[in-house]
């Protein structure tokens, strides 16, 4: 089965907590790129449609993705590769300051017929390139399932009302949506995540997944609501945790059509959350967005099942 991910690459410049005595680190990043990388690490055939500049950061990210087996198609040549200065607090939680332009142009999808298309983050809501992202997903939707992760970055979302409308358009296009509780808190202040997830189902998705950091995650379909705790882990940093979660979800659900996604049993949803949570736990246990390969994920899932 093949995957197409459409979205941005970002050079994550990770700054250690003040007074820690450690140096800044530069890691390949960008939520869609991380998802593509995570899928490739799990042995999946994946193409990333993105934009990379011919600069040190672009070459670093391109080599990183290709080393994992991601087929990278860069459309257009931006002046510089997007970057994000990532600040970490004492608990390893990340905040971001962005220098990003997204100018992807519409065109024919990459060669091949993907069975699944993943979109999200900055690329799905930032003009002018967002129009090309949505057009690509809409064009392929008659023969592929679609997933979406809003990965909200408030600094880049613009006015709140139009931003929510853009996100909801993406939700309506998707068969599976993954969001964090922080995403939902910004989009719908004061509303309970479970209520938002249920309302999103009415827009069209078969499955909505919500992550809650150390509090775990939950999944909602039209038939079930299932929650799971997060595995215990010593956190180095949280960069890429949600993307690792998404990669593990897409890997576990590979080959399911829309009807099958909507018909997932409660036990299947529980195992899905547990496996994706194990992937996120591996990622937060080490620096940068470094998701597990299949052997690491299998080992982590077995270890967490015993706790």
Tab-separated table of C-alpha atoms in Angstrom:
chain	number	residue	atom	x	y	z
A	1	UNK	CA	0.000	0.000	0.000
A	2	UNK	CA	1.287	3.480	-0.868
A	3	UNK	CA	0.801	6.783	0.938
A	4	UNK	CA	0.928	10.372	-0.295
A	5	UNK	CA	1.591	13.100	2.258
A	6	UNK	CA	1.160	16.723	1.158
A	7	UNK	CA	2.655	19.440	3.318
A	8	UNK	CA	5.542	21.432	4.663
A	9	UNK	CA	9.056	20.621	5.763
A	10	UNK	CA	10.490	22.762	8.557
A	11	UNK	CA	13.944	23.009	10.104
A	12	UNK	CA	13.339	22.783	13.862
A	13	UNK	CA	15.952	24.799	15.747
A	14	UNK	CA	15.568	23.360	19.232
A	15	UNK	CA	16.717	25.598	22.059
A	16	UNK	CA	17.424	23.965	25.378
A	17	UNK	CA	16.016	25.448	28.601
A	18	UNK	CA	17.921	28.503	29.769
A	19	UNK	CA	20.751	27.582	32.103
A	20	UNK	CA	20.880	23.947	31.005
A	21	UNK	CA	24.361	24.346	29.531
A	22	UNK	CA	23.438	22.495	26.328
A	23	UNK	CA	23.643	23.880	22.777
A	24	UNK	CA	20.841	24.490	20.303
A	25	UNK	CA	20.105	21.565	17.972
A	26	UNK	CA	18.775	21.612	14.401
A	27	UNK	CA	16.396	18.775	13.507
A	28	UNK	CA	14.425	18.021	10.332
A	29	UNK	CA	10.776	18.736	11.066
A	30	UNK	CA	7.410	19.901	9.842
A	31	UNK	CA	4.345	17.885	10.835
A	32	UNK	CA	3.538	16.387	7.395
A	33	UNK	CA	7.212	15.605	6.792
A	34	UNK	CA	7.379	13.908	10.195
A	35	UNK	CA	4.348	11.775	9.349
A	36	UNK	CA	5.905	10.741	6.034
A	37	UNK	CA	9.175	9.927	7.798
A	38	UNK	CA	7.356	7.916	10.449
A	39	UNK	CA	5.494	5.885	7.838
A	40	UNK	CA	8.732	5.153	5.980
A	41	UNK	CA	10.376	4.080	9.241
A	42	UNK	CA	7.540	1.577	9.594
A	43	UNK	CA	8.309	0.170	6.153
A	44	UNK	CA	5.554	1.905	4.188
A	45	UNK	CA	5.918	3.249	0.645
A	46	UNK	CA	5.369	6.997	0.970
A	47	UNK	CA	5.754	10.075	-1.210
A	48	UNK	CA	5.988	13.566	0.284
A	49	UNK	CA	4.821	16.432	-1.925
A	50	UNK	CA	6.431	19.505	-0.404
A	51	UNK	CA	8.738	22.496	-0.954
A	52	UNK	CA	12.438	22.542	-0.140
A	53	UNK	CA	14.905	25.325	-0.845
A	54	UNK	CA	18.415	24.621	-2.094
A	55	UNK	CA	19.998	25.701	1.188
A	56	UNK	CA	21.672	23.858	4.077
A	57	UNK	CA	18.377	23.233	5.885
A	58	UNK	CA	16.706	21.987	2.716
A	59	UNK	CA	19.556	19.617	1.956
A	60	UNK	CA	19.555	18.365	5.559
A	61	UNK	CA	15.822	17.650	5.488
A	62	UNK	CA	15.908	16.106	2.016
A	63	UNK	CA	18.700	13.714	2.976
A	64	UNK	CA	16.941	12.833	6.242
A	65	UNK	CA	13.727	11.902	4.441
A	66	UNK	CA	15.394	10.006	1.614
A	67	UNK	CA	17.557	8.036	4.043
A	68	UNK	CA	14.366	6.693	5.609
A	69	UNK	CA	12.959	5.758	2.205
A	70	UNK	CA	10.598	8.700	1.619
A	71	UNK	CA	10.213	9.685	-2.033
A	72	UNK	CA	10.436	13.473	-1.947
A	73	UNK	CA	8.835	15.593	-4.662
A	74	UNK	CA	9.641	19.281	-4.139
A	75	UNK	CA	7.404	21.504	-6.235
A	76	UNK	CA	8.731	25.032	-6.668
A	77	UNK	CA	11.885	26.555	-5.227
A	78	UNK	CA	11.289	28.823	-2.225
A	79	UNK	CA	14.013	31.296	-1.306
A	80	UNK	CA	14.654	29.547	1.989
A	81	UNK	CA	13.536	26.424	3.773
A	82	UNK	CA	10.966	27.201	6.481
A	83	UNK	CA	12.237	27.165	10.046
A	84	UNK	CA	10.842	27.085	13.562
A	85	UNK	CA	12.715	28.063	16.693
A	86	UNK	CA	11.552	25.521	19.260
A	87	UNK	CA	11.776	26.488	22.911
A	88	UNK	CA	11.620	23.768	25.558
A	89	UNK	CA	10.529	24.245	29.141
A	90	UNK	CA	11.837	22.193	32.059
A	91	UNK	CA	9.326	19.408	31.289
A	92	UNK	CA	10.351	19.213	27.622
A	93	UNK	CA	7.158	20.882	26.345
A	94	UNK	CA	7.695	22.781	23.107
A	95	UNK	CA	6.749	26.295	21.964
A	96	UNK	CA	7.424	27.574	18.438
A	97	UNK	CA	8.415	30.774	16.606
A	98	UNK	CA	8.066	30.390	12.834
A	99	UNK	CA	9.674	31.744	9.672
A	100	UNK	CA	7.516	30.086	7.025
A	101	UNK	CA	6.199	30.716	3.519
A	102	UNK	CA	4.052	28.125	1.737
A	103	UNK	CA	3.572	28.637	-1.998
A	104	UNK	CA	2.831	25.162	-3.370
A	105	UNK	CA	1.155	25.405	-6.780
A	106	UNK	CA	-1.620	23.161	-8.036
A	107	UNK	CA	-0.660	20.451	-10.480
A	108	UNK	CA	-0.950	16.785	-11.245
A	109	UNK	CA	-0.414	14.499	-8.234
A	110	UNK	CA	2.897	12.640	-8.117
A	111	UNK	CA	3.128	9.517	-10.262
A	112	UNK	CA	1.433	6.463	-8.828
A	113	UNK	CA	-1.947	5.842	-7.272
A	114	UNK	CA	-1.815	6.285	-3.489
A	115	UNK	CA	-4.284	4.344	-1.402
A	116	UNK	CA	-4.176	7.009	1.301
A	117	UNK	CA	-3.562	10.780	1.339
A	118	UNK	CA	-2.533	12.657	4.479
A	119	UNK	CA	-2.745	16.450	4.799
A	120	UNK	CA	-2.497	18.880	7.656
A	121	UNK	CA	-0.736	21.508	9.675
A	122	UNK	CA	0.452	24.810	8.233
A	123	UNK	CA	0.236	23.651	4.619
A	124	UNK	CA	-3.501	22.909	4.734
A	125	UNK	CA	-4.574	26.360	5.936
A	126	UNK	CA	-1.871	28.827	4.813
A	127	UNK	CA	-2.375	30.758	1.567
A	128	UNK	CA	-1.492	30.585	-1.199
A	129	UNK	CA	-0.336	26.965	-1.047
A	130	UNK	CA	-3.296	25.600	0.934
A	131	UNK	CA	-5.490	25.731	-2.167
A	132	UNK	CA	-3.147	23.301	-3.916
A	133	UNK	CA	-3.163	20.956	-0.901
A	134	UNK	CA	-6.951	20.776	-0.788
A	135	UNK	CA	-7.249	20.464	-4.560
A	136	UNK	CA	-4.836	17.542	-4.535
A	137	UNK	CA	-6.697	15.726	-1.762
A	138	UNK	CA	-10.071	16.368	-3.391
A	139	UNK	CA	-8.817	15.077	-6.734
A	140	UNK	CA	-7.622	11.807	-5.202
A	141	UNK	CA	-10.475	11.256	-2.770
A	142	UNK	CA	-12.544	9.133	-5.156
A	143	UNK	CA	-9.857	6.428	-5.048
A	144	UNK	CA	-8.026	7.022	-1.753
A	145	UNK	CA	-8.882	7.567	1.890
A	146	UNK	CA	-7.833	10.883	3.442
A	147	UNK	CA	-6.550	11.842	6.899
A	148	UNK	CA	-6.070	15.284	8.433
A	149	UNK	CA	-4.217	16.692	11.437
A	150	UNK	CA	-4.817	20.423	12.085
A	151	UNK	CA	-1.659	20.717	14.228
A	152	UNK	CA	-2.732	24.252	15.116
A	153	UNK	CA	-0.033	26.926	15.276
A	154	UNK	CA	-1.868	29.998	16.621
A	155	UNK	CA	0.830	32.412	15.425
A	156	UNK	CA	0.115	31.403	11.813
A	157	UNK	CA	-3.658	30.921	11.876
A	158	UNK	CA	-4.779	34.524	11.387
A	159	UNK	CA	-8.239	35.638	12.492
A	160	UNK	CA	-9.974	33.047	14.608
A	161	UNK	CA	-13.303	32.724	12.780
A	162	UNK	CA	-11.870	32.241	9.280
A	163	UNK	CA	-9.222	29.901	10.706
A	164	UNK	CA	-11.886	27.657	12.231
A	165	UNK	CA	-13.740	27.626	8.899
A	166	UNK	CA	-10.565	26.553	7.066
A	167	UNK	CA	-9.954	23.754	9.561
A	168	UNK	CA	-13.536	22.533	9.326
A	169	UNK	CA	-13.294	22.408	5.536
A	170	UNK	CA	-10.341	20.049	5.925
A	171	UNK	CA	-12.204	17.993	8.530
A	172	UNK	CA	-15.111	17.578	6.111
A	173	UNK	CA	-12.720	16.319	3.427
A	174	UNK	CA	-11.156	13.665	5.667
A	175	UNK	CA	-12.103	10.114	6.578
A	176	UNK	CA	-9.898	10.178	9.690
A	177	UNK	CA	-8.951	13.203	11.785
A	178	UNK	CA	-6.351	13.343	14.532
A	179	UNK	CA	-6.102	16.440	16.743
A	180	UNK	CA	-4.642	17.332	20.112
A	181	UNK	CA	-6.578	18.734	23.034
A	182	UNK	CA	-4.470	21.903	22.629
A	183	UNK	CA	-5.655	22.204	19.005
A	184	UNK	CA	-9.280	21.947	20.104
A	185	UNK	CA	-8.820	24.397	22.977
A	186	UNK	CA	-7.628	27.070	20.547
A	187	UNK	CA	-10.269	26.332	17.921
A	188	UNK	CA	-13.207	26.049	20.353
A	189	UNK	CA	-12.361	27.734	23.667
A	190	UNK	CA	-14.259	26.359	26.638
A	191	UNK	CA	-15.704	23.341	24.827
A	192	UNK	CA	-15.050	19.780	25.933
A	193	UNK	CA	-12.856	17.828	23.483
A	194	UNK	CA	-15.356	14.946	23.402
A	195	UNK	CA	-18.127	17.293	22.296
A	196	UNK	CA	-15.976	18.769	19.536
A	197	UNK	CA	-14.942	15.317	18.313
A	198	UNK	CA	-18.582	14.216	18.151
A	199	UNK	CA	-19.519	17.353	16.214
A	200	UNK	CA	-16.672	16.794	13.770
A	201	UNK	CA	-18.071	13.340	13.003
A	202	UNK	CA	-21.164	15.104	11.690
A	203	UNK	CA	-18.972	16.924	9.154
A	204	UNK	CA	-17.970	13.647	7.512
A	205	UNK	CA	-15.040	11.720	9.071
A	206	UNK	CA	-15.503	8.113	10.129
A	207	UNK	CA	-13.005	8.382	13.008
A	208	UNK	CA	-11.787	11.287	15.155
A	209	UNK	CA	-8.786	10.766	17.433
A	210	UNK	CA	-7.760	13.229	20.142
A	211	UNK	CA	-4.430	13.133	21.972
A	212	UNK	CA	-4.048	14.557	25.478
A	213	UNK	CA	-0.325	14.326	26.157
A	214	UNK	CA	0.407	12.546	29.423
A	215	UNK	CA	-3.354	12.029	29.941
A	216	UNK	CA	-3.544	9.655	26.967
A	217	UNK	CA	-5.950	9.768	24.032
A	218	UNK	CA	-9.439	8.875	22.900
A	219	UNK	CA	-11.165	7.803	19.694
A	220	UNK	CA	-14.717	8.543	18.578
A	221	UNK	CA	-16.740	6.875	15.832
A	222	UNK	CA	-20.477	6.812	15.250
A	223	UNK	CA	-20.639	3.603	17.294
A	224	UNK	CA	-17.953	3.868	19.984
A	225	UNK	CA	-15.983	6.193	22.217
A	226	UNK	CA	-12.795	4.600	23.548
A	227	UNK	CA	-10.102	6.120	25.776
A	228	UNK	CA	-6.559	4.970	26.536
A	229	UNK	CA	-3.914	6.100	28.999
A	230	UNK	CA	-0.443	7.215	27.988
A	231	UNK	CA	2.503	4.892	28.658
A	232	UNK	CA	4.865	6.063	31.409
A	233	UNK	CA	8.007	7.605	29.925
A	234	UNK	CA	10.880	9.894	30.843
A	235	UNK	CA	10.367	12.859	28.509
A	236	UNK	CA	13.367	14.361	26.691
A	237	UNK	CA	11.213	16.578	24.470
A	238	UNK	CA	7.750	16.399	22.916
A	239	UNK	CA	8.748	17.447	19.389
A	240	UNK	CA	7.072	15.150	16.844
A	241	UNK	CA	5.108	13.095	19.380
A	242	UNK	CA	1.758	13.750	17.735
A	243	UNK	CA	3.180	13.016	14.288
A	244	UNK	CA	4.547	9.673	15.485
A	245	UNK	CA	1.093	8.921	16.891
A	246	UNK	CA	-0.425	9.713	13.473
A	247	UNK	CA	2.097	7.603	11.560
A	248	UNK	CA	1.378	4.613	13.786
A	249	UNK	CA	-2.375	5.082	13.331
A	250	UNK	CA	-2.104	5.240	9.541
A	251	UNK	CA	0.186	2.214	9.492
A	252	UNK	CA	-2.226	0.185	11.648
A	253	UNK	CA	-5.219	1.130	9.498
A	254	UNK	CA	-3.518	0.650	6.121
A	255	UNK	CA	-5.870	-0.903	3.600
A	256	UNK	CA	-9.112	-0.023	5.409
A	257	UNK	CA	-11.662	1.696	3.216
A	258	UNK	CA	-14.149	4.291	4.461
A	259	UNK	CA	-16.732	1.724	5.465
A	260	UNK	CA	-14.170	-0.311	7.381
A	261	UNK	CA	-12.934	2.742	9.256
A	262	UNK	CA	-16.449	3.532	10.389
A	263	UNK	CA	-16.996	-0.074	11.471
A	264	UNK	CA	-13.943	-0.363	13.756
A	265	UNK	CA	-14.844	-2.306	16.894
A	266	UNK	CA	-14.178	-0.947	20.364
A	267	UNK	CA	-11.362	-3.437	20.909
A	268	UNK	CA	-9.710	-2.419	17.633
A	269	UNK	CA	-9.880	1.236	18.629
A	270	UNK	CA	-8.349	0.451	22.025
A	271	UNK	CA	-5.427	-1.390	20.418
A	272	UNK	CA	-5.028	1.405	17.858
A	273	UNK	CA	-4.700	4.001	20.620
A	274	UNK	CA	-2.323	1.810	22.624
A	275	UNK	CA	-0.037	1.203	19.649
A	276	UNK	CA	-0.036	4.853	18.590
A	277	UNK	CA	0.597	5.884	22.188
A	278	UNK	CA	3.594	3.558	22.308
A	279	UNK	CA	4.990	5.202	19.162
A	280	UNK	CA	4.613	8.648	20.706
A	281	UNK	CA	6.283	7.450	23.905
A	282	UNK	CA	9.338	6.254	21.990
A	283	UNK	CA	9.574	9.633	20.268
A	284	UNK	CA	9.353	11.754	23.426
A	285	UNK	CA	12.019	9.594	25.074
A	286	UNK	CA	14.676	10.973	22.698
A	287	UNK	CA	15.564	14.337	21.187
A	288	UNK	CA	13.838	15.586	18.061
A	289	UNK	CA	11.123	14.106	15.865
A	290	UNK	CA	12.588	10.586	15.724
A	291	UNK	CA	9.735	8.078	15.429
A	292	UNK	CA	10.309	4.362	15.955
A	293	UNK	CA	10.893	1.778	13.261
A	294	UNK	CA	8.696	-1.321	13.294
A	295	UNK	CA	10.963	-3.347	15.563
A	296	UNK	CA	11.169	-0.506	18.097
A	297	UNK	CA	7.410	0.023	17.988
A	298	UNK	CA	6.648	-3.673	18.429
A	299	UNK	CA	9.040	-3.825	21.395
A	300	UNK	CA	7.548	-0.699	22.973
A	301	UNK	CA	4.009	-2.009	22.554
A	302	UNK	CA	4.942	-5.319	24.205
A	303	UNK	CA	6.691	-3.520	27.064
A	304	UNK	CA	3.771	-1.193	27.698
A	305	UNK	CA	1.303	-4.089	27.536
A	306	UNK	CA	3.101	-5.627	30.529
A	307	UNK	CA	2.870	-2.462	32.666
